[in-house]
Coordinates of C-alpha atoms in Angstrom, one line a residue:
M267 CA 128.6 74.2 91.2
A268 CA 125.9 76.1 92.7
Q269 CA 126.1 78.8 95.4
E270 CA 123.8 80.1 97.8
Y271 CA 123.4 84.0 98.7
D272 CA 121.4 86.7 100.4
L273 CA 121.8 88.9 97.7
V274 CA 123.1 88.9 94.2
I275 CA 123.6 92.4 92.6
L276 CA 123.7 92.2 88.6
G277 CA 125.9 95.2 87.8
G278 CA 129.0 96.3 89.6
G279 CA 128.6 100.1 88.8
T280 CA 128.3 103.0 91.5
G281 CA 124.6 101.7 92.2
G282 CA 125.5 98.1 92.7
Y283 CA 128.8 98.1 94.4
V284 CA 127.4 100.5 97.2
A285 CA 124.4 98.3 97.4
A286 CA 126.6 95.6 98.1
I287 CA 128.7 97.5 100.5
R288 CA 125.9 98.3 102.7
A289 CA 124.7 94.7 102.4
S290 CA 127.8 93.3 103.6
Q291 CA 127.6 95.9 106.6
L292 CA 124.3 94.7 107.4
G293 CA 125.5 90.9 107.1
L294 CA 124.1 90.0 104.0
K295 CA 126.0 87.3 102.2
T296 CA 126.7 89.1 99.0
A297 CA 127.8 88.5 95.4
I298 CA 128.1 91.2 92.4
V299 CA 128.0 89.7 89.0
E300 CA 130.2 92.8 86.3
K301 CA 130.5 91.8 82.9
A302 CA 133.4 94.7 82.5
K303 CA 134.7 96.6 85.2
L304 CA 133.8 97.5 88.6
G305 CA 132.9 101.2 88.9
G306 CA 130.5 100.9 86.0
T307 CA 129.7 103.7 83.5
C308 CA 130.6 106.6 85.9
L309 CA 134.0 105.5 87.0
H310 CA 135.1 104.0 83.4
K311 CA 133.1 105.8 80.9
G312 CA 131.2 109.0 82.4
C313 CA 131.5 111.3 85.6
I314 CA 135.3 110.5 86.7
P315 CA 137.0 110.4 83.1
S316 CA 135.0 113.3 81.5
K317 CA 135.6 115.4 84.7
A318 CA 139.5 115.0 84.7
L319 CA 139.4 115.8 81.0
L320 CA 137.4 118.6 81.9
R321 CA 140.0 119.9 84.3
S322 CA 142.9 119.8 82.2
A323 CA 140.6 121.9 79.5
E324 CA 140.1 124.0 82.5
V325 CA 143.9 124.3 83.5
F326 CA 144.9 125.1 79.5
A327 CA 142.3 127.9 79.4
T328 CA 143.8 129.3 82.6
A329 CA 147.2 129.1 81.5
K330 CA 146.3 130.8 78.4
H331 CA 145.2 133.9 80.2
S332 CA 147.8 133.4 83.1
E333 CA 149.3 137.1 82.2
D334 CA 145.8 138.3 83.8
F335 CA 147.1 137.1 87.3
G336 CA 150.7 138.9 86.7
V337 CA 151.9 135.2 85.3
V338 CA 153.9 135.2 82.2
T339 CA 154.0 132.2 80.2
S340 CA 154.8 131.3 76.7
D341 CA 153.9 128.6 73.8
V342 CA 151.1 127.1 76.0
S343 CA 150.3 123.8 74.4
I344 CA 148.0 120.5 74.8
N345 CA 149.8 117.1 75.2
F346 CA 146.7 115.4 74.8
G347 CA 148.5 111.7 74.9
K348 CA 149.7 113.2 78.6
V349 CA 145.9 114.5 79.2
Q350 CA 144.8 111.2 78.6
E351 CA 147.4 109.4 80.8
R352 CA 146.1 111.4 83.7
K353 CA 142.9 110.6 83.3
N354 CA 143.7 107.0 82.6
K355 CA 145.6 107.3 86.2
I356 CA 142.8 108.6 88.2
V357 CA 140.6 106.0 87.0
E358 CA 142.7 103.3 87.8
Q359 CA 143.3 104.5 91.3
L360 CA 139.9 104.5 91.9
H361 CA 139.2 101.1 90.4
N362 CA 141.6 99.9 92.5
G363 CA 140.2 101.4 95.5
V364 CA 136.7 99.7 94.5
Q365 CA 138.4 96.4 94.3
H366 CA 139.8 96.7 97.8
L367 CA 136.5 97.6 99.0
M368 CA 135.2 94.4 97.7
K369 CA 137.7 92.5 99.5
Q370 CA 137.2 94.6 102.8
G371 CA 133.4 93.7 102.7
K372 CA 134.1 89.9 101.8
I373 CA 132.0 90.6 98.7
D374 CA 132.3 87.7 96.0
V375 CA 132.6 89.4 92.6
F376 CA 132.0 87.2 89.4
G377 CA 133.5 88.4 86.0
G378 CA 130.9 87.8 83.8
I379 CA 127.2 88.2 82.3
G380 CA 124.4 87.4 84.8
R381 CA 121.2 86.1 83.4
I382 CA 118.1 85.8 85.3
L383 CA 116.6 82.4 85.1
G384 CA 113.1 81.4 85.6
P385 CA 111.7 78.6 88.4
S386 CA 114.0 76.1 87.8
I387 CA 115.4 73.0 89.9
F388 CA 117.3 75.5 91.8
S389 CA 114.3 77.5 93.0
P390 CA 110.9 77.5 92.6
M391 CA 110.6 81.3 92.0
P392 CA 112.4 83.6 89.1
G393 CA 116.0 84.7 90.8
T394 CA 118.6 82.1 90.0
I395 CA 121.5 83.9 88.3
S396 CA 123.5 82.1 85.5
V397 CA 126.8 83.6 85.1
E398 CA 128.5 83.4 81.7
M399 CA 132.4 83.8 82.9
N400 CA 134.4 85.8 81.0
N401 CA 137.2 83.4 81.3
G402 CA 135.4 80.9 79.4
D403 CA 134.9 78.5 82.8
E404 CA 132.0 76.9 83.1
N405 CA 128.7 78.8 84.0
E406 CA 128.8 79.6 88.0
M407 CA 124.9 79.1 89.2
L408 CA 124.1 81.6 91.9
I409 CA 121.3 81.0 94.1
P410 CA 119.9 84.3 95.9
K411 CA 117.2 85.2 98.1
N412 CA 117.0 88.3 96.8
V413 CA 118.4 90.1 93.6
I414 CA 119.1 93.8 92.7
V415 CA 119.3 94.4 89.0
A416 CA 121.8 97.3 88.5
T417 CA 122.9 97.3 85.0
G418 CA 123.0 100.6 84.0
S419 CA 122.4 102.3 80.9
R420 CA 124.2 103.3 77.6
P421 CA 124.5 105.9 75.2
R422 CA 121.1 106.5 73.1
T423 CA 121.9 107.7 69.2
L424 CA 119.2 108.6 66.8
P425 CA 118.2 106.6 63.7
G426 CA 120.4 106.6 60.9
L427 CA 123.2 108.1 62.9
D428 CA 125.0 105.2 63.2
I429 CA 128.0 105.4 65.6
D430 CA 131.5 104.2 64.0
G431 CA 133.5 105.2 66.8
Q432 CA 135.9 107.8 64.3
L433 CA 133.9 110.1 62.7
V434 CA 130.5 109.6 64.6
M435 CA 130.6 109.1 68.2
T436 CA 129.3 109.0 71.4
S437 CA 130.6 110.0 74.9
D438 CA 132.2 106.4 75.2
E439 CA 134.3 106.7 72.0
A440 CA 135.0 110.6 72.6
L441 CA 136.6 109.3 75.9
A442 CA 139.3 107.8 73.8
M443 CA 140.1 110.1 71.4
E444 CA 143.8 110.4 70.8
E445 CA 143.8 113.8 69.5
I446 CA 141.4 117.0 69.8
P447 CA 139.4 117.7 66.6
N448 CA 139.9 120.8 64.8
S449 CA 136.3 121.2 64.8
I450 CA 133.4 119.1 65.9
I451 CA 129.2 119.1 65.9
I452 CA 127.5 118.1 69.2
V453 CA 124.0 116.7 68.8
G454 CA 122.4 117.4 71.9
G455 CA 122.6 120.4 74.3
G456 CA 121.6 118.6 77.6
V457 CA 124.1 118.2 80.0
I458 CA 126.5 115.9 78.7
G459 CA 126.2 117.8 75.7
I460 CA 127.3 121.0 77.4
E461 CA 129.9 119.5 79.2
W462 CA 131.7 118.4 75.7
A463 CA 131.1 121.6 74.1
S464 CA 132.9 123.4 77.2
M465 CA 135.9 121.3 77.3
L466 CA 136.2 121.1 73.6
S467 CA 135.8 124.7 73.1
D468 CA 138.7 125.0 76.0
F469 CA 140.7 122.8 74.4
G470 CA 140.7 124.8 71.0
A471 CA 138.3 123.1 69.3
E472 CA 135.6 124.8 67.0
V473 CA 132.6 123.4 68.6
T474 CA 128.8 123.4 67.3
V475 CA 125.9 122.5 69.4
I476 CA 122.6 121.3 67.6
E477 CA 119.5 121.2 70.3
Y478 CA 116.0 120.4 69.5
A479 CA 114.5 122.4 72.3
D480 CA 114.2 126.0 72.2
R481 CA 117.0 126.3 75.1
I482 CA 120.0 124.2 75.8
I483 CA 120.0 122.5 79.3
P484 CA 116.2 122.5 78.9
T485 CA 115.6 120.8 82.7
E486 CA 117.1 123.5 84.1
D487 CA 116.0 126.8 85.2
S488 CA 115.4 129.1 82.1
E489 CA 117.5 132.0 83.7
I490 CA 120.5 129.4 84.0
S491 CA 119.9 127.9 80.6
K492 CA 120.0 131.6 79.2
E493 CA 123.3 132.6 81.2
M494 CA 124.8 129.4 80.2
Q495 CA 123.8 129.9 76.5
R496 CA 125.7 133.4 76.7
L497 CA 128.8 132.1 78.4
M498 CA 129.1 129.4 75.8
K499 CA 129.1 131.8 73.0
K500 CA 131.1 134.0 74.9
K501 CA 134.0 131.2 74.7
G502 CA 133.2 131.0 71.0
V503 CA 130.4 127.8 70.8
K504 CA 128.1 128.3 68.2
I505 CA 124.6 126.9 69.8
V506 CA 121.5 126.4 67.6
T507 CA 118.2 125.6 69.3
G508 CA 114.9 124.6 68.1
A509 CA 116.9 122.6 65.3
K510 CA 115.8 118.9 64.3
V511 CA 118.7 117.0 62.7
L512 CA 118.1 115.2 59.8
S513 CA 119.8 111.9 60.2
E514 CA 119.4 110.9 56.4
T515 CA 121.7 113.9 55.3
L516 CA 124.5 112.6 57.2
Q517 CA 127.6 112.6 54.9
K518 CA 131.0 111.1 55.7
G519 CA 134.4 111.8 54.3
E520 CA 137.2 113.4 55.7
G521 CA 134.9 114.8 58.2
V522 CA 130.9 114.6 58.4
T523 CA 128.4 117.2 57.1
I524 CA 124.6 116.8 58.2
S525 CA 121.3 119.5 57.8
A526 CA 119.2 120.3 60.6
E527 CA 115.6 122.1 59.8
V528 CA 115.9 125.3 62.0
K529 CA 113.1 127.6 61.9
G530 CA 111.2 126.3 58.6
S531 CA 114.4 126.0 56.6
Q532 CA 117.2 123.7 56.2
K533 CA 120.8 124.4 57.2
E534 CA 123.9 122.4 56.7
F535 CA 126.9 121.8 59.0
S536 CA 130.2 120.4 58.8
A537 CA 133.0 119.6 60.9
E538 CA 135.8 117.0 61.5
K539 CA 133.7 114.8 63.8
L540 CA 130.2 114.5 65.3
L541 CA 129.5 113.7 69.0
V542 CA 125.7 112.3 69.6
S543 CA 124.4 113.4 72.9
V544 CA 120.8 112.7 73.2
G545 CA 120.4 110.6 76.5
R546 CA 121.0 107.3 77.6
Q547 CA 118.6 104.1 77.4
A548 CA 118.6 101.3 80.2
N549 CA 120.4 97.8 79.7
V550 CA 117.5 95.3 80.1
E551 CA 118.3 93.2 77.4
G552 CA 120.1 89.8 77.5
I553 CA 119.8 89.6 81.4
G554 CA 116.6 87.2 81.6
I555 CA 113.9 89.7 82.5
E556 CA 111.9 87.9 79.9
N557 CA 111.6 84.8 82.7
T558 CA 110.2 87.0 85.1
D559 CA 107.2 89.0 85.6
I560 CA 109.2 92.5 85.9
Q561 CA 107.5 95.0 84.1
I562 CA 109.2 97.3 81.5
E563 CA 107.8 101.0 80.5
K564 CA 109.3 103.1 78.1
G565 CA 112.5 101.0 77.8
F566 CA 112.6 101.2 81.8
I567 CA 112.2 98.6 84.8
T568 CA 109.1 99.8 87.1
T569 CA 109.5 99.4 90.7
N570 CA 107.6 100.8 93.6
E571 CA 109.2 103.3 96.1
F572 CA 111.7 100.7 97.9
F573 CA 113.0 99.7 94.4
Q574 CA 110.9 96.3 94.4
T575 CA 109.6 94.9 90.9
K576 CA 106.5 92.8 90.3
E577 CA 108.8 90.1 91.4
S578 CA 109.1 91.5 95.5
H579 CA 112.2 89.6 95.6
I580 CA 113.8 91.3 92.8
Y581 CA 114.6 94.8 93.1
A582 CA 116.1 97.4 90.4
I583 CA 118.2 100.6 90.9
G584 CA 119.9 103.1 89.0
D585 CA 119.6 104.2 85.4
V586 CA 117.6 101.0 84.7
I587 CA 115.0 102.5 86.2
G588 CA 114.8 106.0 84.5
G589 CA 114.3 109.0 86.5
L590 CA 117.1 110.8 87.5
Q591 CA 120.3 108.9 85.7
L592 CA 122.9 110.2 88.3
A593 CA 125.7 108.5 90.1
H594 CA 124.7 109.7 93.8
V595 CA 121.0 108.7 92.9
A596 CA 121.7 105.2 91.8
S597 CA 124.0 104.8 95.3
H598 CA 121.2 105.9 97.5
E599 CA 118.7 103.8 95.5
G600 CA 121.0 101.1 96.4
I601 CA 120.9 101.9 100.0
V602 CA 117.2 102.3 100.4
A603 CA 116.7 98.9 98.1
V604 CA 119.2 96.9 100.7
E605 CA 117.6 98.4 103.7
H606 CA 114.2 97.3 102.6
I607 CA 115.6 93.7 102.1
A608 CA 117.4 93.9 105.3
G609 CA 113.9 95.1 107.2
Q610 CA 115.5 97.9 108.1
N611 CA 112.4 100.2 107.3
P612 CA 114.3 102.9 105.3
S613 CA 112.2 106.1 104.0
P614 CA 111.6 106.2 100.4
I615 CA 113.9 108.9 98.2
D616 CA 112.1 112.1 97.8
Y617 CA 113.7 113.2 94.3
S618 CA 112.9 116.9 94.8
L619 CA 115.7 116.9 97.2
V620 CA 118.2 115.4 94.9
S621 CA 121.1 117.8 93.7
K622 CA 122.3 118.2 90.1
C623 CA 125.6 119.0 88.8
I624 CA 126.9 120.4 85.4
Y625 CA 130.5 120.5 85.3
S626 CA 131.3 122.6 82.1
A627 CA 133.0 126.2 82.7
P628 CA 131.1 127.8 84.2
E629 CA 129.5 125.1 86.4
A630 CA 126.1 125.1 86.8
A631 CA 124.1 123.3 89.9
S632 CA 120.5 122.9 91.4
V633 CA 118.1 121.3 93.5
G634 CA 114.3 121.4 94.0
L635 CA 112.0 123.2 91.6
T636 CA 112.8 125.7 88.9
E637 CA 110.5 129.1 88.9
D638 CA 108.5 128.0 86.1
E639 CA 107.7 124.6 87.6
A640 CA 107.1 126.3 91.2
K641 CA 104.4 128.3 89.1
E642 CA 102.9 125.6 87.4
K643 CA 102.3 124.0 90.7
G644 CA 100.5 126.7 91.9
F645 CA 103.0 128.3 94.5
N646 CA 102.7 131.8 95.2
V647 CA 106.8 132.4 94.2
K648 CA 109.1 135.0 95.1
T649 CA 112.9 134.7 93.9
G650 CA 116.2 136.6 95.1
K651 CA 119.0 136.4 92.8
F652 CA 122.6 137.3 93.6
S653 CA 125.6 137.6 91.0
F654 CA 129.1 136.6 91.7
R655 CA 130.5 139.9 90.3
A656 CA 130.1 141.3 94.0
I657 CA 131.5 138.5 95.2
G658 CA 135.4 139.1 96.3
K659 CA 136.6 135.2 96.1
A660 CA 134.9 135.5 92.4
L661 CA 137.1 138.3 91.3
V662 CA 140.3 136.7 92.8
F663 CA 139.7 133.7 91.0
G664 CA 138.7 135.6 88.0
E665 CA 135.7 133.9 87.3
S666 CA 132.7 136.4 88.2
D667 CA 130.3 135.2 85.6
G668 CA 126.9 133.7 86.8
F669 CA 124.7 134.1 89.8
V670 CA 123.0 132.1 92.4
K671 CA 119.1 132.1 92.5
I672 CA 116.6 131.1 95.2
V673 CA 112.9 130.1 94.6
A674 CA 111.0 130.8 97.6
D675 CA 107.0 130.2 98.5
K676 CA 105.4 133.6 99.4
D677 CA 103.2 132.2 101.5
T678 CA 105.1 129.8 103.9
D679 CA 108.6 131.4 103.0
D680 CA 110.0 127.5 102.3
I681 CA 112.8 127.5 99.7
L682 CA 111.3 125.5 96.9
G683 CA 114.6 125.6 94.7
V684 CA 117.7 126.9 94.2
H685 CA 119.9 127.4 91.3
M686 CA 123.3 128.3 90.8
I687 CA 125.8 128.9 87.8
G688 CA 129.1 130.2 88.2
P689 CA 132.6 129.0 89.7
H690 CA 132.7 126.1 91.7
V691 CA 128.9 126.0 92.1
T692 CA 128.8 122.2 92.1
D693 CA 130.7 122.2 95.7
M694 CA 128.6 124.7 96.9
I695 CA 124.8 123.0 95.8
S696 CA 125.0 120.5 98.7
E697 CA 124.5 123.5 101.2
A698 CA 121.1 124.3 99.3
G699 CA 120.2 120.7 99.5
L700 CA 120.7 120.7 103.1
A701 CA 118.3 123.6 103.1
R702 CA 115.9 121.6 101.2
V703 CA 116.1 118.4 103.3
L704 CA 115.3 120.7 106.4
D705 CA 112.8 122.8 104.4
A706 CA 114.4 126.1 105.6
T707 CA 113.7 129.2 104.7
P708 CA 115.5 132.1 103.0
W709 CA 115.9 134.0 106.7
E710 CA 117.5 130.7 107.7
V711 CA 120.2 130.4 105.1
A712 CA 120.5 134.2 105.2
H713 CA 121.3 133.7 109.0
T714 CA 123.9 131.2 108.5
I715 CA 126.9 133.3 108.7
H716 CA 129.1 132.8 105.3
P717 CA 132.6 133.3 105.8
H718 CA 134.6 136.1 104.3
P719 CA 135.8 135.8 101.5
T720 CA 134.2 132.9 99.8
L721 CA 132.3 131.7 96.8
S722 CA 129.2 130.8 99.3
E723 CA 128.6 134.3 100.3
A724 CA 126.6 134.6 97.2
I725 CA 124.2 132.0 98.5
G726 CA 123.7 134.1 101.9
E727 CA 123.2 137.4 99.6
A728 CA 120.9 135.5 97.1
A729 CA 118.8 134.4 100.1
L730 CA 118.6 138.0 101.8
A731 CA 117.7 139.1 98.1
V732 CA 114.4 136.9 98.1
D733 CA 112.9 139.7 100.5
G734 CA 115.3 142.7 99.0
K735 CA 117.9 143.0 101.9
A736 CA 121.1 142.1 100.0
I737 CA 124.0 143.9 101.3
H738 CA 126.2 144.2 98.6
G739 CA 123.6 144.0 95.8

């Protein structure tokens, strides 16, 4: 039987379910079609499970150095089964929470694969959703006034690096590992690759990162990349940059061997496992895009600033449209799309105001332009930098590596970007994000009295340092 809705959302990940909640708040009759579990990649195969593992790795690394804090321990070891059990418990608790939110918002959830139909007896326009139900029941037909495509993404791989889930993995398979490998090669030194390198190194694995670019985390400020590389090497991670992996050389046996072209010569690398971390590709196949006028460029759905596709009643948000593939971005894109559907006249998202985080040890976080980007755009740049070594709370934590860097416009004094690496900076970046939203100056940030002792004092000192006025530097 066909059912009518104001809005049907394909995909119940972070972007999809947040959009559904906002639609419910605005009085729209809403349904989600989800083929797996509500919460999507972020909750089940990304943000949450990986951070749970990172936290266990952090605790283990701290325990191994507990005598530095006057705490004597012996025979510190990892029970990886318990680590995974804790991770799964956190994921399940949050999954239950999302399910509750759907019931609370009276949002219908269909478990299955939704496909967009072309013009039919149900509607003269493309957009009717046929749901192939997971439970084997007859297909459900949903007739919405509007559709949001929020089908997310999956790990990308390289030609020739076939994923077998045992020796060659993506982050999806790595999250389900039953034991820590003795050694691992990570192809890709971006955000996900560095998080896994940090985690597995702290768990005791021998880690080698092979990165094609001339530096790891190449989208971050160059000084952040340099410091991250130094601190990764300090914990024993081997990093090879400017390296082109030669997929055809992959050999599998008891472990893996692969070669890479590095500075004109071929080098061979061997390890117990290989993790491919080279980005993500949009899930645009098998959802009926071909039955519409929706355009796809470079594998991603194209939209306007309100996330409308070429079919004005069909919207798309999150990883499926490319750009910043971050959970918090998908959520806000979903809210903007829903408010546009409801005639709320939302403001388009300014992506230069979005904070980005790396949850390695040390953490890194940023918002706005890097120093190089600011110069390339023609700004007259001034910067201020302040080390955590002069911050009391960092010394108390025993984590004094890293710094905060502020990039500002010398002509207008506006803050253009803020970049951090060090302890708990992912929890500190929102102050910088607010400063960017308010178009603040270093003077305004510096005159926000930061409590002592806190890590956030580094932000205030960096703001003072922009004009050479740092107190403790």
